[in-house]
C-alpha cells in the first residue's frame, strides 16, 4: 500500500481545510484508516479513525469540527477540518492499519505528512 497525502496549507483560525490521502491498494475498502498529527516537539497523536464498516472515532479536541470519510471508488481518504484553531497546527499523516486479507498480511503503512498551519 502506498499513501499520498495532500491538502495542507495556511489558514486563519475559524477556517476550513480538507486533507486527502490517495491509496494505491485494492484492499483500501477493507482497511481501518487513520489520520494522525504531530505538532512541533509533541508526540504524534491519533486524530480520527474510520473502520472498514464506516464507523468513526475522534480525538476529543476535534469532535464536532473534523470529519473523516473515504471514497472507495477513488481509493481516497479524507479529513474535513472546520473551525480550525491555532492548536490544530501540525503535520498531518494518513495511516493504513495492518490487515490480513485472503491469507495475505499487509503491514501498517504511512503517507508523508502534509503541513497544516492555523494562524490566530
Short mmCIF file of N, CA, C and O in Angstrom, two decimals:
data_model
loop_
_atom_site.label_atom_id
_atom_site.label_comp_id
_atom_site.label_asym_id
_atom_site.label_seq_id
_atom_site.Cartn_x
_atom_site.Cartn_y
_atom_site.Cartn_z
N UNK A 1 0.84 -1.18 0.00
CA UNK A 1 0.00 0.00 0.00
C UNK A 1 0.88 1.24 0.00
O UNK A 1 1.81 1.33 0.78
N UNK A 2 0.59 2.16 -0.90
CA UNK A 2 1.26 3.45 -0.89
C UNK A 2 0.22 4.52 -0.62
O UNK A 2 -0.89 4.48 -1.16
N UNK A 3 0.57 5.47 0.22
CA UNK A 3 -0.34 6.53 0.61
C UNK A 3 0.27 7.87 0.26
O UNK A 3 1.44 8.11 0.54
N UNK A 4 -0.54 8.75 -0.31
CA UNK A 4 -0.07 10.08 -0.72
C UNK A 4 -1.04 11.10 -0.15
O UNK A 4 -2.17 11.22 -0.61
N UNK A 5 -0.58 11.85 0.85
CA UNK A 5 -1.42 12.86 1.49
C UNK A 5 -1.24 14.22 0.84
O UNK A 5 -0.14 14.55 0.36
N UNK A 6 -2.30 15.02 0.86
CA UNK A 6 -2.25 16.36 0.30
C UNK A 6 -3.35 17.21 0.94
O UNK A 6 -4.21 16.69 1.66
N UNK A 7 -3.32 18.51 0.66
CA UNK A 7 -4.39 19.39 1.11
C UNK A 7 -4.05 20.31 2.25
O UNK A 7 -4.87 21.15 2.64
N UNK A 8 -2.86 20.18 2.81
CA UNK A 8 -2.47 21.07 3.88
C UNK A 8 -2.24 22.49 3.39
O UNK A 8 -2.23 22.75 2.19
N UNK A 9 -2.05 23.40 4.33
CA UNK A 9 -1.80 24.78 3.96
C UNK A 9 -1.91 25.71 5.15
O UNK A 9 -2.00 25.26 6.29
N UNK A 10 -1.92 26.99 4.85
CA UNK A 10 -2.05 28.03 5.86
C UNK A 10 -3.47 28.58 5.83
O UNK A 10 -3.98 28.93 4.76
N UNK A 11 -4.10 28.63 7.00
CA UNK A 11 -5.48 29.11 7.08
C UNK A 11 -5.64 29.90 8.36
O UNK A 11 -4.94 29.64 9.36
N UNK A 12 -6.54 30.86 8.35
CA UNK A 12 -6.81 31.62 9.56
C UNK A 12 -7.71 30.82 10.50
O UNK A 12 -8.48 29.95 10.06
N UNK A 13 -7.64 31.14 11.76
CA UNK A 13 -8.50 30.50 12.75
C UNK A 13 -9.96 30.66 12.33
O UNK A 13 -10.38 31.73 11.88
N UNK A 14 -10.71 29.57 12.47
CA UNK A 14 -12.10 29.57 12.05
C UNK A 14 -12.30 29.07 10.64
O UNK A 14 -13.44 28.80 10.22
N UNK A 15 -11.22 28.93 9.91
CA UNK A 15 -11.31 28.47 8.53
C UNK A 15 -11.38 26.96 8.42
O UNK A 15 -11.44 26.24 9.42
N UNK A 16 -11.36 26.49 7.17
CA UNK A 16 -11.50 25.06 6.89
C UNK A 16 -10.45 24.59 5.91
O UNK A 16 -9.95 25.36 5.07
N UNK A 17 -10.13 23.32 6.01
CA UNK A 17 -9.27 22.64 5.05
C UNK A 17 -9.79 21.22 4.89
O UNK A 17 -10.37 20.66 5.82
N UNK A 18 -9.53 20.64 3.73
CA UNK A 18 -9.83 19.22 3.54
C UNK A 18 -8.56 18.52 3.12
O UNK A 18 -7.98 18.83 2.08
N UNK A 19 -8.14 17.57 3.93
CA UNK A 19 -6.98 16.76 3.60
C UNK A 19 -7.43 15.53 2.82
O UNK A 19 -8.51 14.98 3.07
N UNK A 20 -6.60 15.11 1.89
CA UNK A 20 -6.87 13.91 1.10
C UNK A 20 -5.68 12.96 1.21
O UNK A 20 -4.54 13.39 1.41
N UNK A 21 -5.97 11.69 1.09
CA UNK A 21 -4.93 10.67 1.12
C UNK A 21 -5.28 9.62 0.09
O UNK A 21 -6.22 8.84 0.27
N UNK A 22 -4.55 9.59 -1.00
CA UNK A 22 -4.78 8.62 -2.07
C UNK A 22 -4.05 7.32 -1.75
O UNK A 22 -2.86 7.33 -1.43
N UNK A 23 -4.77 6.22 -1.84
CA UNK A 23 -4.20 4.91 -1.53
C UNK A 23 -4.10 4.08 -2.81
O UNK A 23 -4.97 4.16 -3.67
N UNK A 24 -3.05 3.29 -2.87
CA UNK A 24 -2.81 2.51 -4.09
C UNK A 24 -3.42 1.12 -4.04
O UNK A 24 -3.58 0.48 -5.05
N UNK A 25 -3.74 0.64 -2.83
CA UNK A 25 -4.10 -0.77 -2.69
C UNK A 25 -5.56 -1.06 -2.98
O UNK A 25 -6.44 -0.26 -2.66
N UNK A 26 -5.79 -2.21 -3.57
CA UNK A 26 -7.15 -2.64 -3.85
C UNK A 26 -7.89 -3.05 -2.59
O UNK A 26 -9.10 -3.21 -2.61
N UNK A 27 -7.15 -3.21 -1.47
CA UNK A 27 -7.80 -3.60 -0.22
C UNK A 27 -8.21 -2.38 0.60
O UNK A 27 -8.61 -2.50 1.75
N UNK A 28 -8.09 -1.19 0.02
CA UNK A 28 -8.37 0.05 0.74
C UNK A 28 -9.71 -0.03 1.46
O UNK A 28 -9.83 0.40 2.61
N UNK A 29 -10.71 -0.57 0.82
CA UNK A 29 -12.04 -0.63 1.41
C UNK A 29 -12.10 -1.55 2.62
O UNK A 29 -13.03 -1.46 3.43
N UNK A 30 -11.12 -2.42 2.76
CA UNK A 30 -11.13 -3.41 3.83
C UNK A 30 -10.28 -3.00 5.03
O UNK A 30 -10.25 -3.69 6.03
N UNK A 31 -9.60 -1.89 4.91
CA UNK A 31 -8.66 -1.47 5.95
C UNK A 31 -9.24 -0.39 6.84
O UNK A 31 -9.95 0.51 6.37
N UNK A 32 -8.87 -0.45 8.11
CA UNK A 32 -9.11 0.68 9.00
C UNK A 32 -8.08 1.75 8.66
O UNK A 32 -6.90 1.47 8.51
N UNK A 33 -8.56 2.97 8.49
CA UNK A 33 -7.70 4.08 8.10
C UNK A 33 -7.71 5.15 9.19
O UNK A 33 -8.73 5.36 9.86
N UNK A 34 -6.59 5.82 9.33
CA UNK A 34 -6.43 6.79 10.40
C UNK A 34 -5.78 8.08 9.89
O UNK A 34 -5.02 8.05 8.93
N UNK A 35 -6.07 9.16 10.58
CA UNK A 35 -5.30 10.40 10.46
C UNK A 35 -4.62 10.65 11.81
O UNK A 35 -5.28 10.60 12.86
N UNK A 36 -3.32 10.90 11.75
CA UNK A 36 -2.54 11.30 12.92
C UNK A 36 -2.02 12.72 12.68
O UNK A 36 -2.00 13.21 11.55
N UNK A 37 -1.57 13.35 13.74
CA UNK A 37 -0.89 14.63 13.60
C UNK A 37 0.24 14.72 14.61
O UNK A 37 0.21 14.07 15.66
N UNK A 38 1.21 15.52 14.25
CA UNK A 38 2.33 15.75 15.14
C UNK A 38 2.72 17.21 15.09
O UNK A 38 3.15 17.71 14.05
N UNK A 39 2.54 17.87 16.22
CA UNK A 39 2.96 19.27 16.35
C UNK A 39 4.42 19.30 16.78
O UNK A 39 4.97 18.31 17.28
N UNK A 40 5.03 20.46 16.60
CA UNK A 40 6.45 20.60 16.94
C UNK A 40 6.67 20.24 18.41
O UNK A 40 5.97 20.72 19.29
N UNK A 41 7.66 19.40 18.63
CA UNK A 41 8.08 18.99 19.98
C UNK A 41 6.94 18.31 20.76
O UNK A 41 6.92 18.34 21.98
N UNK A 42 6.00 17.71 20.03
CA UNK A 42 4.92 16.97 20.67
C UNK A 42 4.89 15.57 20.08
O UNK A 42 5.29 15.33 18.94
N UNK A 43 4.40 14.60 20.85
CA UNK A 43 4.29 13.25 20.29
C UNK A 43 3.18 13.19 19.24
O UNK A 43 2.26 14.02 19.25
N UNK A 44 3.29 12.23 18.35
CA UNK A 44 2.25 12.03 17.35
C UNK A 44 0.98 11.56 18.05
O UNK A 44 1.02 10.72 18.94
N UNK A 45 -0.17 12.09 17.63
CA UNK A 45 -1.44 11.70 18.24
C UNK A 45 -2.45 11.30 17.18
O UNK A 45 -2.46 11.84 16.07
N UNK A 46 -3.30 10.37 17.56
CA UNK A 46 -4.34 9.88 16.68
C UNK A 46 -5.49 10.88 16.66
O UNK A 46 -6.05 11.21 17.71
N UNK A 47 -5.84 11.36 15.48
CA UNK A 47 -6.88 12.37 15.33
C UNK A 47 -8.23 11.75 15.00
O UNK A 47 -9.25 12.11 15.59
N UNK A 48 -8.25 10.83 14.06
CA UNK A 48 -9.52 10.24 13.62
C UNK A 48 -9.27 8.87 13.01
O UNK A 48 -8.21 8.63 12.43
N UNK A 49 -10.28 8.02 13.14
CA UNK A 49 -10.22 6.66 12.61
C UNK A 49 -11.53 6.34 11.92
O UNK A 49 -12.60 6.75 12.38
N UNK A 50 -11.43 5.61 10.80
CA UNK A 50 -12.63 5.09 10.16
C UNK A 50 -12.42 3.62 9.88
O UNK A 50 -11.38 3.23 9.32
N UNK A 51 -13.38 2.80 10.29
CA UNK A 51 -13.25 1.36 10.10
C UNK A 51 -13.71 0.97 8.70
O UNK A 51 -14.29 1.77 7.96
N UNK A 52 -13.48 -0.28 8.35
CA UNK A 52 -13.93 -0.77 7.05
C UNK A 52 -15.45 -0.73 6.96
O UNK A 52 -16.00 -0.60 5.86
N UNK A 53 -16.12 -0.80 8.10
CA UNK A 53 -17.57 -0.73 8.10
C UNK A 53 -18.12 0.68 8.11
O UNK A 53 -19.34 0.88 8.03
N UNK A 54 -17.22 1.66 8.22
CA UNK A 54 -17.66 3.05 8.14
C UNK A 54 -17.82 3.76 9.46
O UNK A 54 -18.12 4.96 9.49
N UNK A 55 -17.64 3.04 10.57
CA UNK A 55 -17.75 3.72 11.86
C UNK A 55 -16.51 4.56 12.10
O UNK A 55 -15.42 4.23 11.63
N UNK A 56 -16.68 5.66 12.82
CA UNK A 56 -15.58 6.60 13.01
C UNK A 56 -15.43 6.98 14.47
O UNK A 56 -16.38 6.87 15.26
N UNK A 57 -14.25 7.43 14.80
CA UNK A 57 -13.97 7.93 16.15
C UNK A 57 -12.98 9.07 16.04
O UNK A 57 -12.24 9.17 15.05
N UNK A 58 -12.98 9.95 17.07
CA UNK A 58 -12.21 11.18 17.00
C UNK A 58 -11.53 11.50 18.32
O UNK A 58 -12.01 11.15 19.40
N UNK A 59 -10.43 12.21 18.21
CA UNK A 59 -9.78 12.84 19.35
C UNK A 59 -10.79 13.82 19.95
O UNK A 59 -11.47 14.53 19.22
N UNK A 60 -10.86 13.87 21.27
CA UNK A 60 -11.86 14.72 21.91
C UNK A 60 -11.79 16.16 21.44
O UNK A 60 -12.81 16.82 21.22
N UNK A 61 -10.59 16.67 21.25
CA UNK A 61 -10.43 18.09 20.93
C UNK A 61 -10.89 18.45 19.52
O UNK A 61 -11.03 19.64 19.20
N UNK A 62 -11.14 17.46 18.67
CA UNK A 62 -11.58 17.75 17.30
C UNK A 62 -13.02 17.31 17.05
O UNK A 62 -13.55 17.56 15.96
N UNK A 63 -13.64 16.68 18.02
CA UNK A 63 -15.02 16.22 17.84
C UNK A 63 -15.93 17.40 17.52
O UNK A 63 -15.84 18.45 18.14
N UNK A 64 -16.78 17.19 16.53
CA UNK A 64 -17.70 18.25 16.11
C UNK A 64 -17.10 19.22 15.11
O UNK A 64 -17.81 20.04 14.54
N UNK A 65 -15.79 19.14 14.89
CA UNK A 65 -15.13 20.04 13.94
C UNK A 65 -14.52 19.28 12.76
O UNK A 65 -14.50 19.80 11.65
N UNK A 66 -14.03 18.09 13.01
CA UNK A 66 -13.38 17.28 11.97
C UNK A 66 -14.28 16.12 11.59
O UNK A 66 -14.97 15.54 12.44
N UNK A 67 -14.21 15.73 10.31
CA UNK A 67 -14.95 14.57 9.83
C UNK A 67 -14.05 13.73 8.93
O UNK A 67 -13.49 14.24 7.97
N UNK A 68 -13.92 12.46 9.29
CA UNK A 68 -13.15 11.53 8.47
C UNK A 68 -14.11 10.78 7.56
O UNK A 68 -15.23 10.42 7.96
N UNK A 69 -13.69 10.56 6.32
CA UNK A 69 -14.53 9.82 5.38
C UNK A 69 -13.64 9.16 4.35
O UNK A 69 -12.44 9.45 4.27
N UNK A 70 -14.24 8.27 3.56
CA UNK A 70 -13.48 7.66 2.48
C UNK A 70 -14.35 7.50 1.26
O UNK A 70 -15.56 7.30 1.37
N UNK A 71 -13.72 7.60 0.10
CA UNK A 71 -14.39 7.35 -1.18
C UNK A 71 -13.75 6.08 -1.73
O UNK A 71 -12.62 6.10 -2.22
N UNK A 72 -14.49 4.98 -1.63
CA UNK A 72 -13.93 3.70 -2.03
C UNK A 72 -13.65 3.65 -3.53
O UNK A 72 -12.66 3.09 -3.99
N UNK A 73 -14.52 4.26 -4.31
CA UNK A 73 -14.34 4.25 -5.77
C UNK A 73 -13.05 4.96 -6.16
O UNK A 73 -12.43 4.61 -7.18
N UNK A 74 -12.68 5.96 -5.37
CA UNK A 74 -11.47 6.73 -5.68
C UNK A 74 -10.26 6.28 -4.85
O UNK A 74 -9.19 6.87 -4.97
N UNK A 75 -10.46 5.28 -3.98
CA UNK A 75 -9.38 4.85 -3.08
C UNK A 75 -8.77 6.04 -2.34
O UNK A 75 -7.54 6.18 -2.25
N UNK A 76 -9.61 6.90 -1.82
CA UNK A 76 -9.13 8.11 -1.18
C UNK A 76 -9.77 8.31 0.19
O UNK A 76 -10.98 8.12 0.35
N UNK A 77 -8.93 8.68 1.13
CA UNK A 77 -9.34 9.01 2.49
C UNK A 77 -9.35 10.52 2.63
O UNK A 77 -8.49 11.20 2.05
N UNK A 78 -10.32 11.04 3.40
CA UNK A 78 -10.41 12.49 3.59
C UNK A 78 -10.46 12.84 5.07
O UNK A 78 -10.87 12.03 5.91
N UNK A 79 -10.06 14.06 5.35
CA UNK A 79 -10.29 14.65 6.67
C UNK A 79 -10.76 16.08 6.45
O UNK A 79 -9.97 16.93 6.04
N UNK A 80 -12.04 16.30 6.66
CA UNK A 80 -12.60 17.64 6.57
C UNK A 80 -12.41 18.31 7.91
O UNK A 80 -12.87 17.80 8.94
N UNK A 81 -11.74 19.45 7.91
CA UNK A 81 -11.44 20.16 9.14
C UNK A 81 -12.09 21.53 9.10
O UNK A 81 -11.74 22.36 8.25
N UNK A 82 -13.02 21.76 10.00
CA UNK A 82 -13.74 23.03 10.08
C UNK A 82 -13.42 23.73 11.40
O UNK A 82 -12.97 23.09 12.35
N UNK A 83 -13.70 25.02 11.42
CA UNK A 83 -13.47 25.81 12.63
C UNK A 83 -12.08 25.54 13.20
O UNK A 83 -11.93 25.25 14.39
N UNK A 84 -11.09 25.64 12.35
CA UNK A 84 -9.73 25.34 12.77
C UNK A 84 -9.23 26.31 13.81
O UNK A 84 -9.59 27.50 13.81
N UNK A 85 -8.39 25.79 14.69
CA UNK A 85 -7.82 26.57 15.78
C UNK A 85 -6.31 26.52 15.69
O UNK A 85 -5.74 25.57 15.13
N UNK A 86 -5.63 27.52 16.25
CA UNK A 86 -4.15 27.50 16.20
C UNK A 86 -3.56 26.22 16.77
O UNK A 86 -2.53 25.75 16.28
N UNK A 87 -4.21 25.64 17.74
CA UNK A 87 -3.69 24.40 18.33
C UNK A 87 -3.83 23.19 17.42
O UNK A 87 -3.34 22.11 17.74
N UNK A 88 -4.50 23.36 16.27
CA UNK A 88 -4.56 22.28 15.28
C UNK A 88 -3.33 22.29 14.37
O UNK A 88 -3.17 21.38 13.54
N UNK A 89 -2.49 23.29 14.51
CA UNK A 89 -1.28 23.37 13.70
C UNK A 89 -0.39 22.16 13.94
O UNK A 89 -0.04 21.85 15.08
N UNK A 90 -0.06 21.45 12.86
CA UNK A 90 0.73 20.22 12.96
C UNK A 90 0.98 19.68 11.57
O UNK A 90 0.38 20.14 10.59
N UNK A 91 1.84 18.68 11.50
CA UNK A 91 1.94 17.86 10.30
C UNK A 91 0.93 16.72 10.45
O UNK A 91 0.89 16.06 11.49
N UNK A 92 0.14 16.52 9.42
CA UNK A 92 -0.91 15.50 9.44
C UNK A 92 -0.49 14.33 8.55
O UNK A 92 -0.02 14.54 7.43
N UNK A 93 -0.71 13.12 9.08
CA UNK A 93 -0.30 11.90 8.39
C UNK A 93 -1.49 10.95 8.25
O UNK A 93 -2.24 10.75 9.21
N UNK A 94 -1.63 10.35 7.09
CA UNK A 94 -2.61 9.28 6.95
C UNK A 94 -1.91 7.94 7.19
O UNK A 94 -0.72 7.79 6.95
N UNK A 95 -2.69 7.00 7.66
CA UNK A 95 -2.15 5.70 8.04
C UNK A 95 -3.16 4.61 7.71
O UNK A 95 -4.36 4.78 7.93
N UNK A 96 -2.66 3.51 7.19
CA UNK A 96 -3.49 2.33 6.96
C UNK A 96 -3.11 1.28 7.99
O UNK A 96 -1.93 0.93 8.12
N UNK A 97 -4.10 0.81 8.74
CA UNK A 97 -3.83 -0.24 9.73
C UNK A 97 -3.35 -1.50 9.03
O UNK A 97 -3.72 -1.77 7.89
N UNK A 98 -2.58 -2.29 9.75
CA UNK A 98 -2.20 -3.60 9.23
C UNK A 98 -3.46 -4.42 8.99
O UNK A 98 -4.49 -4.22 9.65
N UNK A 99 -3.38 -5.34 8.03
CA UNK A 99 -4.56 -6.12 7.69
C UNK A 99 -4.15 -7.50 7.21
O UNK A 99 -3.04 -7.70 6.69
N UNK A 100 -5.04 -8.44 7.41
CA UNK A 100 -4.87 -9.79 6.89
C UNK A 100 -6.05 -10.05 5.97
O UNK A 100 -7.19 -10.13 6.42
N UNK A 101 -5.77 -10.12 4.68
CA UNK A 101 -6.83 -10.26 3.69
C UNK A 101 -6.51 -11.42 2.77
O UNK A 101 -5.45 -11.44 2.15
N UNK A 102 -7.42 -12.37 2.70
CA UNK A 102 -7.22 -13.51 1.81
C UNK A 102 -5.95 -14.27 2.11
O UNK A 102 -5.29 -14.79 1.19
N UNK A 103 -5.58 -14.31 3.40
CA UNK A 103 -4.37 -15.02 3.81
C UNK A 103 -3.09 -14.25 3.62
O UNK A 103 -1.99 -14.73 3.93
N UNK A 104 -3.19 -13.03 3.12
CA UNK A 104 -2.00 -12.20 2.90
C UNK A 104 -1.96 -11.10 3.96
O UNK A 104 -2.97 -10.45 4.23
N UNK A 105 -0.78 -10.91 4.52
CA UNK A 105 -0.58 -9.90 5.56
C UNK A 105 -0.11 -8.59 4.92
O UNK A 105 0.83 -8.56 4.13
N UNK A 106 -0.81 -7.50 5.29
CA UNK A 106 -0.43 -6.17 4.83
C UNK A 106 0.01 -5.37 6.07
O UNK A 106 -0.80 -5.12 6.97
N UNK A 107 1.26 -4.97 6.15
CA UNK A 107 1.71 -4.21 7.31
C UNK A 107 1.12 -2.80 7.32
O UNK A 107 0.63 -2.31 6.30
N UNK A 108 1.16 -2.17 8.47
CA UNK A 108 0.72 -0.78 8.58
C UNK A 108 1.56 0.10 7.66
O UNK A 108 2.76 -0.10 7.51
N UNK A 109 0.91 1.07 7.03
CA UNK A 109 1.60 1.97 6.11
C UNK A 109 1.30 3.42 6.46
O UNK A 109 0.20 3.75 6.93
N UNK A 110 2.27 4.29 6.17
CA UNK A 110 2.15 5.71 6.44
C UNK A 110 2.35 6.51 5.17
O UNK A 110 3.21 6.18 4.35
N UNK A 111 1.57 7.57 5.03
CA UNK A 111 1.83 8.53 3.99
C UNK A 111 2.80 9.58 4.50
O UNK A 111 3.08 9.67 5.70
N UNK A 112 3.31 10.41 3.60
CA UNK A 112 4.15 11.52 4.04
C UNK A 112 3.26 12.57 4.68
O UNK A 112 2.06 12.60 4.46
N UNK A 113 3.79 13.39 5.52
CA UNK A 113 2.98 14.39 6.20
C UNK A 113 2.58 15.54 5.29
O UNK A 113 3.26 15.85 4.31
N UNK A 114 1.46 16.15 5.63
CA UNK A 114 1.05 17.39 4.97
C UNK A 114 0.87 18.43 6.07
O UNK A 114 0.21 18.18 7.08
N UNK A 115 1.46 19.58 5.88
CA UNK A 115 1.54 20.58 6.95
C UNK A 115 0.28 21.44 6.99
O UNK A 115 -0.16 21.97 5.96
N UNK A 116 -0.26 21.59 8.18
CA UNK A 116 -1.40 22.47 8.41
C UNK A 116 -0.96 23.54 9.41
O UNK A 116 -0.48 23.21 10.50
N UNK A 117 -1.14 24.79 9.01
CA UNK A 117 -0.79 25.91 9.89
C UNK A 117 -2.02 26.80 10.04
O UNK A 117 -2.57 27.25 9.04
N UNK A 118 -2.42 27.01 11.29
CA UNK A 118 -3.59 27.84 11.57
C UNK A 118 -3.13 29.09 12.30
O UNK A 118 -2.57 29.01 13.40
N UNK A 119 -3.35 30.22 11.69
CA UNK A 119 -2.93 31.48 12.30
C UNK A 119 -4.06 32.07 13.14
O UNK A 119 -5.24 31.92 12.82
N UNK A 120 -3.68 32.77 14.18
CA UNK A 120 -4.69 33.36 15.08
C UNK A 120 -5.08 34.75 14.63
O UNK A 120 -4.48 35.32 13.74
#
